[in-house]
XYZ file of C-alpha atoms in Angstrom:
454
model
C -64.431 -11.092 -7.346
C -65.366 -13.375 -10.235
C -69.057 -14.316 -10.579
C -68.279 -17.650 -12.194
C -68.932 -20.620 -9.933
C -66.646 -23.596 -9.972
C -66.285 -26.137 -7.202
C -62.504 -26.612 -7.622
C -59.933 -23.965 -8.489
C -56.671 -25.312 -9.903
C -53.460 -23.355 -9.528
C -52.666 -19.966 -8.072
C -53.970 -18.119 -11.121
C -57.496 -19.581 -10.847
C -57.596 -19.027 -7.099
C -56.380 -15.443 -7.547
C -58.930 -14.825 -10.300
C -61.731 -16.122 -8.081
C -60.692 -13.777 -5.278
C -59.994 -10.928 -7.715
C -56.437 -10.550 -6.394
C -52.964 -11.164 -7.792
C -51.309 -14.550 -7.051
C -48.720 -13.035 -4.674
C -51.456 -11.564 -2.478
C -53.247 -14.905 -2.400
C -50.038 -16.699 -1.387
C -49.546 -14.179 1.429
C -53.168 -14.727 2.598
C -52.468 -18.419 2.826
C -49.238 -17.828 4.738
C -50.493 -15.130 7.114
C -54.298 -15.479 7.299
C -54.944 -19.200 6.838
C -56.609 -19.164 3.398
C -57.606 -22.845 2.798
C -55.298 -24.232 0.108
C -54.757 -27.887 -0.753
C -51.654 -29.492 -2.256
C -51.094 -32.752 -4.089
C -47.545 -34.076 -4.319
C -46.846 -35.551 -7.733
C -43.432 -36.564 -9.027
C -41.694 -34.230 -6.585
C -43.892 -31.336 -7.641
C -46.644 -29.742 -5.576
C -50.016 -29.135 -7.297
C -52.071 -26.403 -5.640
C -55.903 -26.238 -5.646
C -58.737 -24.789 -3.572
C -62.467 -25.514 -3.126
C -64.797 -22.609 -3.723
C -67.043 -23.733 -0.865
C -64.124 -23.507 1.589
C -62.957 -20.220 0.111
C -66.446 -18.711 0.532
C -66.681 -19.982 4.108
C -63.273 -18.509 4.895
C -64.266 -15.174 3.407
C -67.484 -15.178 5.387
C -65.830 -16.004 8.684
C -62.985 -13.617 8.090
C -65.276 -10.700 7.227
C -67.326 -11.256 10.410
C -64.327 -10.939 12.720
C -64.247 -7.560 14.424
C -61.534 -5.230 13.117
C -59.646 -5.439 16.433
C -59.610 -9.240 16.389
C -58.713 -9.297 12.748
C -55.777 -6.959 13.411
C -54.664 -9.026 16.410
C -54.827 -12.208 14.363
C -52.802 -10.617 11.593
C -50.165 -9.283 14.018
C -49.926 -12.644 15.750
C -49.417 -14.417 12.445
C -46.800 -11.908 11.340
C -45.068 -12.096 14.714
C -44.761 -15.867 14.359
C -43.379 -15.385 10.856
C -40.721 -12.864 11.929
C -39.802 -14.778 15.083
C -39.200 -17.842 12.981
C -36.957 -15.955 10.577
C -35.184 -14.174 13.427
C -34.427 -17.522 15.035
C -33.007 -18.816 11.742
C -30.828 -15.684 11.314
C -29.609 -15.874 14.921
C -28.674 -19.502 14.430
C -26.709 -18.621 11.297
C -24.850 -15.817 13.131
C -24.013 -18.084 16.090
C -22.744 -20.847 13.831
C -20.665 -18.310 11.841
C -19.064 -16.930 15.003
C -18.374 -20.415 16.369
C -16.771 -21.489 13.127
C -14.850 -18.311 12.223
C -13.839 -16.760 15.581
C -11.421 -19.519 16.669
C -9.824 -19.400 13.241
C -9.667 -15.585 13.352
C -8.191 -15.711 16.834
C -5.442 -17.989 15.648
C -4.375 -15.477 12.984
C -1.092 -13.731 13.818
C -1.649 -10.293 15.338
C 1.505 -8.233 15.956
C 1.880 -6.712 19.414
C 5.612 -6.149 19.958
C 8.937 -6.369 18.160
C 12.621 -7.092 18.584
C 15.735 -6.181 16.609
C 18.550 -8.612 15.925
C 21.268 -7.338 13.627
C 19.568 -6.598 10.315
C 16.345 -8.409 11.228
C 13.080 -6.915 12.451
C 11.300 -9.644 14.445
C 7.563 -9.225 15.056
C 6.047 -10.819 18.180
C 2.503 -11.508 19.371
C 1.070 -10.390 22.728
C 2.726 -13.381 24.433
C 6.171 -12.628 23.046
C 6.083 -15.406 20.467
C 7.696 -14.821 17.092
C 5.204 -14.312 14.261
C 7.475 -13.370 11.376
C 10.634 -11.436 10.548
C 11.947 -9.032 7.923
C 15.595 -8.753 6.922
C 16.451 -5.108 6.213
C 19.810 -6.063 4.706
C 22.009 -4.036 7.062
C 22.485 -3.656 10.803
C 19.643 -1.717 12.408
C 19.586 0.475 15.493
C 18.523 -1.324 18.665
C 15.017 -1.949 19.952
C 15.767 0.444 22.806
C 16.538 3.233 20.337
C 13.341 2.549 18.385
C 11.380 2.554 21.653
C 13.091 5.792 22.669
C 11.721 7.415 19.524
C 8.249 6.145 20.380
C 8.417 7.622 23.892
C 9.957 10.841 22.652
C 7.879 12.608 20.005
C 7.045 10.603 16.887
C 8.294 7.029 16.366
C 9.927 5.336 13.385
C 8.202 2.007 14.072
C 4.497 1.652 14.790
C 2.319 -1.400 15.408
C -1.249 -0.225 14.978
C -4.634 -1.219 13.562
C -4.850 0.989 10.481
C -8.193 -0.256 9.128
C -10.221 -0.781 12.300
C -10.646 -4.519 11.687
C -8.817 -5.713 14.804
C -5.735 -6.737 12.819
C -2.603 -4.708 13.529
C -0.305 -3.546 10.729
C 3.390 -2.696 11.158
C 4.839 0.589 9.877
C 8.629 0.413 9.775
C 11.281 2.958 8.783
C 14.671 1.171 8.717
C 17.417 3.190 10.443
C 20.841 1.661 9.851
C 24.101 1.889 11.786
C 26.991 3.047 9.641
C 30.159 0.956 9.798
C 32.444 3.858 8.860
C 33.168 5.742 12.115
C 34.271 8.860 10.203
C 30.719 9.423 9.000
C 27.569 10.110 10.983
C 26.870 6.997 13.115
C 23.418 6.543 11.588
C 22.381 6.105 7.984
C 19.337 8.276 7.578
C 16.193 6.388 6.527
C 14.777 6.878 3.054
C 11.842 4.465 2.785
C 8.807 3.257 4.727
C 7.533 -0.332 4.715
C 3.958 -1.184 5.684
C 3.363 -4.847 6.572
C 0.078 -6.702 6.882
C -0.476 -8.506 10.189
C 0.630 -11.698 8.411
C 3.984 -10.193 7.422
C 3.058 -9.598 3.793
C 4.300 -6.241 2.502
C 1.339 -3.975 1.788
C 3.340 -1.097 0.318
C 6.776 0.528 0.280
C 6.982 4.323 0.154
C 10.190 5.932 -1.123
C 9.445 9.650 -0.890
C 10.870 12.602 -2.725
C 10.966 13.908 -6.254
C 13.007 16.347 -8.258
C 11.752 19.923 -7.899
C 12.855 22.695 -10.233
C 13.588 25.999 -8.535
C 14.598 29.211 -10.254
C 18.308 28.671 -9.638
C 18.634 24.872 -9.564
C 16.802 21.545 -9.447
C 16.795 19.561 -6.228
C 17.435 15.822 -6.242
C 14.892 13.094 -5.539
C 16.945 11.897 -2.581
C 14.871 12.400 0.572
C 15.090 11.156 4.145
C 12.054 10.122 6.155
C 11.110 11.662 9.468
C 9.058 9.986 12.204
C 5.508 8.648 11.867
C 2.093 9.707 13.084
C -1.208 7.882 12.471
C -4.702 9.242 13.106
C -8.234 8.709 11.844
C -8.476 12.146 10.259
C -11.868 11.808 8.530
C -13.669 9.647 11.110
C -14.258 6.680 8.785
C -12.666 4.178 11.184
C -9.487 3.912 9.110
C -6.269 5.685 10.082
C -4.295 7.944 7.815
C -0.473 8.069 7.939
C 1.270 11.423 8.381
C 5.009 11.900 8.007
C 7.733 14.393 7.148
C 10.467 13.942 4.568
C 13.365 16.249 3.719
C 15.762 16.598 0.838
C 19.444 15.716 1.002
C 21.485 17.893 0.882
C 19.253 20.881 0.076
C 16.342 22.548 1.797
C 12.888 21.425 0.672
C 10.885 19.136 2.932
C 7.478 17.528 2.535
C 4.484 16.962 4.764
C 2.801 13.808 3.410
C -0.609 12.319 4.195
C -1.248 8.703 3.094
C -4.203 6.357 3.217
C -3.911 3.009 5.005
C -3.180 1.519 1.566
C -0.251 3.877 0.916
C -1.941 6.312 -1.497
C -0.654 9.888 -1.141
C -3.649 12.183 -0.538
C -1.765 15.251 0.704
C 1.636 16.810 -0.083
C 2.952 20.162 1.158
C 6.465 21.349 0.275
C 8.252 23.722 2.653
C 11.292 25.858 1.825
C 13.227 24.600 4.823
C 13.101 21.565 7.076
C 9.912 20.540 8.862
C 10.870 19.461 12.371
C 9.332 17.452 15.204
C 6.660 17.070 16.364
C 3.705 16.697 14.020
C 0.453 17.038 15.984
C -3.200 16.421 15.047
C -5.860 18.403 16.921
C -9.114 20.212 16.101
C -8.016 23.702 17.129
C -11.192 25.616 16.242
C -13.765 22.925 17.162
C -15.257 22.918 13.663
C -15.365 19.115 13.563
C -12.373 18.855 11.214
C -8.963 17.886 12.532
C -5.993 20.178 12.005
C -2.375 19.179 11.381
C 0.162 21.401 13.166
C 3.818 21.544 12.100
C 6.857 23.732 12.756
C 10.384 24.033 11.437
C 12.719 26.325 9.538
C 11.801 28.874 6.874
C 14.852 29.406 4.660
C 13.635 32.714 3.257
C 13.684 34.328 6.707
C 16.365 32.025 8.174
C 14.104 31.618 11.159
C 11.354 29.369 12.532
C 7.788 28.920 11.312
C 4.520 27.487 12.621
C 1.823 26.221 10.217
C -1.666 24.758 10.568
C -3.532 22.702 7.934
C -7.068 21.408 7.731
C -6.578 17.683 7.039
C -8.840 17.952 3.981
C -6.429 20.251 2.177
C -2.677 19.603 2.463
C -1.230 20.845 -0.830
C 1.093 23.392 -2.418
C 4.150 25.070 -0.959
C 5.261 27.571 1.639
C 5.032 31.274 0.766
C 8.236 32.666 -0.778
C 7.410 36.110 -2.230
C 10.383 38.121 -3.501
C 12.671 35.118 -2.892
C 13.633 33.570 -6.251
C 16.114 31.155 -4.682
C 13.381 29.305 -2.804
C 10.558 29.740 -5.338
C 9.563 26.927 -7.692
C 7.366 27.479 -10.780
C 6.256 23.843 -10.422
C 4.626 24.314 -6.997
C 1.209 25.800 -6.395
C 0.299 28.172 -3.590
C -0.038 26.383 -0.267
C -3.436 25.564 1.226
C -2.513 26.058 4.902
C -4.912 27.790 7.298
C -2.072 29.622 9.021
C 1.594 30.159 8.251
C 3.520 32.207 10.816
C 7.195 33.208 10.708
C 9.060 34.190 13.864
C 11.570 37.028 13.839
C 15.217 36.357 13.209
C 17.018 36.801 16.537
C 20.070 39.078 16.649
C 22.510 36.401 17.754
C 21.475 33.766 15.164
C 24.019 34.872 12.520
C 26.775 34.839 15.135
C 26.295 31.251 16.301
C 24.783 29.217 13.447
C 22.916 29.399 10.190
C 19.488 28.206 11.319
C 17.799 27.603 14.708
C 15.929 24.367 15.381
C 12.260 24.474 16.363
C 9.728 22.466 18.315
C 6.439 23.159 20.086
C 4.232 22.000 22.915
C 0.455 22.048 22.719
C -1.759 22.322 25.797
C -5.510 22.579 26.296
C -5.320 26.314 25.671
C -2.227 27.259 23.695
C 0.612 26.353 21.352
C 4.077 27.124 22.721
C 6.759 27.431 20.033
C 10.345 27.206 21.170
C 13.701 26.127 19.858
C 17.446 26.037 20.227
C 20.534 27.203 18.413
C 23.964 25.594 18.519
C 27.140 27.578 19.036
C 28.918 26.481 15.864
C 31.188 29.538 16.047
C 32.388 28.562 19.538
C 31.736 32.046 20.922
C 30.227 30.677 24.135
C 32.577 27.942 25.423
C 30.276 26.917 28.273
C 27.101 26.748 26.198
C 26.744 24.128 23.471
C 22.996 24.548 22.903
C 21.196 27.797 23.586
C 17.384 27.960 24.048
C 15.744 30.588 21.866
C 12.863 32.948 22.806
C 9.542 31.220 23.486
C 6.378 32.323 21.642
C 2.889 31.558 23.021
C -0.125 31.388 20.670
C -3.769 30.679 21.459
C -5.818 28.309 19.298
C -6.749 31.191 16.977
C -3.006 31.651 16.400
C -2.918 35.025 18.136
C 0.370 35.762 19.853
C -0.279 36.055 23.603
C 3.206 36.194 25.121
C 6.932 36.166 24.382
C 9.375 34.778 26.965
C 13.144 35.001 27.174
C 14.751 31.933 28.797
C 17.263 32.748 31.526
C 20.022 30.951 29.611
C 19.249 33.054 26.529
C 19.488 36.310 28.531
C 22.831 35.239 30.038
C 24.283 34.339 26.633
C 22.996 37.550 25.032
C 24.586 39.703 27.744
C 27.864 37.781 27.529
C 28.028 38.353 23.761
C 27.174 42.018 24.311
C 30.086 42.336 26.765
C 32.405 40.833 24.149
C 31.213 43.425 21.644
C 29.347 41.059 19.329
C 25.937 42.544 20.169
C 24.436 45.743 21.495
C 23.085 45.580 25.069
C 19.855 43.652 25.519
C 16.958 46.161 25.323
C 14.590 46.123 28.343
C 11.581 45.807 26.011
C 13.118 43.074 23.850
C 10.047 40.799 24.190
C 7.760 43.531 22.827
C 10.132 44.210 19.944
C 10.102 40.526 19.015
C 6.297 40.366 19.206
C 5.983 43.228 16.709
C 8.185 41.377 14.204
C 6.101 38.151 14.097
C 4.554 37.757 10.613
C 1.374 36.018 9.399
C 0.854 35.074 5.741
C -2.567 36.330 4.585
C -2.468 34.521 1.236
C -1.048 37.455 -0.738
C 1.438 39.157 1.554
C 3.038 39.146 4.994
C 1.204 41.086 7.739
C 2.030 41.727 11.392
C -1.393 40.830 12.796
C -3.130 37.448 13.296
C -4.985 36.173 10.232
C -5.916 33.047 8.338
C -4.829 32.775 4.725
C -7.074 34.243 2.053
C -8.310 30.839 0.896
C -9.683 29.977 4.328
C -11.133 33.448 4.970
C -13.089 33.195 1.710
C -14.096 29.587 2.421
C -15.658 30.606 5.724
């Protein structure tokens, strides 16, 4: 502390110099500890001064207070300071909510929809019209869109993508063809994402030309149904969908952000079919994407599992130049499993369809094949053998549906097939193949990339 004596100290610098502290500390002492400071208002400006006699008396009294009392006094002063500021902040928050919430509440928030001709009409939770979008051609009915939603994966979703309480609309237009000689539906080839207000956020038209060894596929792709899920746990949902080429084989599994940016693309040599399911199969904290469909190399069904963080590349096609593209990298799937080609497939149709159910303990892959050759007059659609896998993608059981056994025996009687072997399920189980990253093997395994990663 300065030895120089002066009755009046003018300004924070002189006061600080007298106390041998910086000005900010002195200001805090005044605010929190009651340091005697005087002010003179002059021309709208405050002049600060202190009297050395009062400063010395304050120092003397303050130094004589017991440490406990001094601490209590300091805490009490600070408590008053923070309570005051807390009250101010609370008042600001309350006023903000009172001013903004009614306005926010009045904002349109989609809850339902209707279809009228070519128009998609978006409604609020009370059934009132918010806005509409004219798709240009007659759409399928609301009932048919709802049927898709209740079935496996929908083509129209009203959901909060960004976790802000405002619901976006994801819409894949499906048109009704006017020419009765063609397929009754015009397959969809673009996705529209609308803001809650009706403003278009993005339009996705999938597909691209892909050069294979024997030909180049077109960029004309149809869109499959939608799935949304918060894959990375950031409160924002990602969009997952399947697209497939017309008229050739490749299909895509796409993962988009809520803003429409593609962050994952897997190309399969054959159609990816419904459903697409998201589930953490191995409880590692990272969600998996499970798909199934047709593998053109084997002319049979496949089952694949991806970690959401890595959806890239293409399906394995070793020693199959027709379905191999030099433009596509090796796929990053955790598992890729191909089921055996069943004896009666070539008799009835080219490829079997596939689907799967997922329970708390297993994945059940099943399918159907259509009698395009009209060899079974009483059976239009024939269920195929059912394959059960646990969550580690080990095969646990093979089942033969009763209808499949009946059809097989009928074809055997007609001479198209040999008699059904009594151990047919075991024979099928031995022919299931897992891709290990370099080659096909007949035992359960992850791909090489994921084995090395772990």
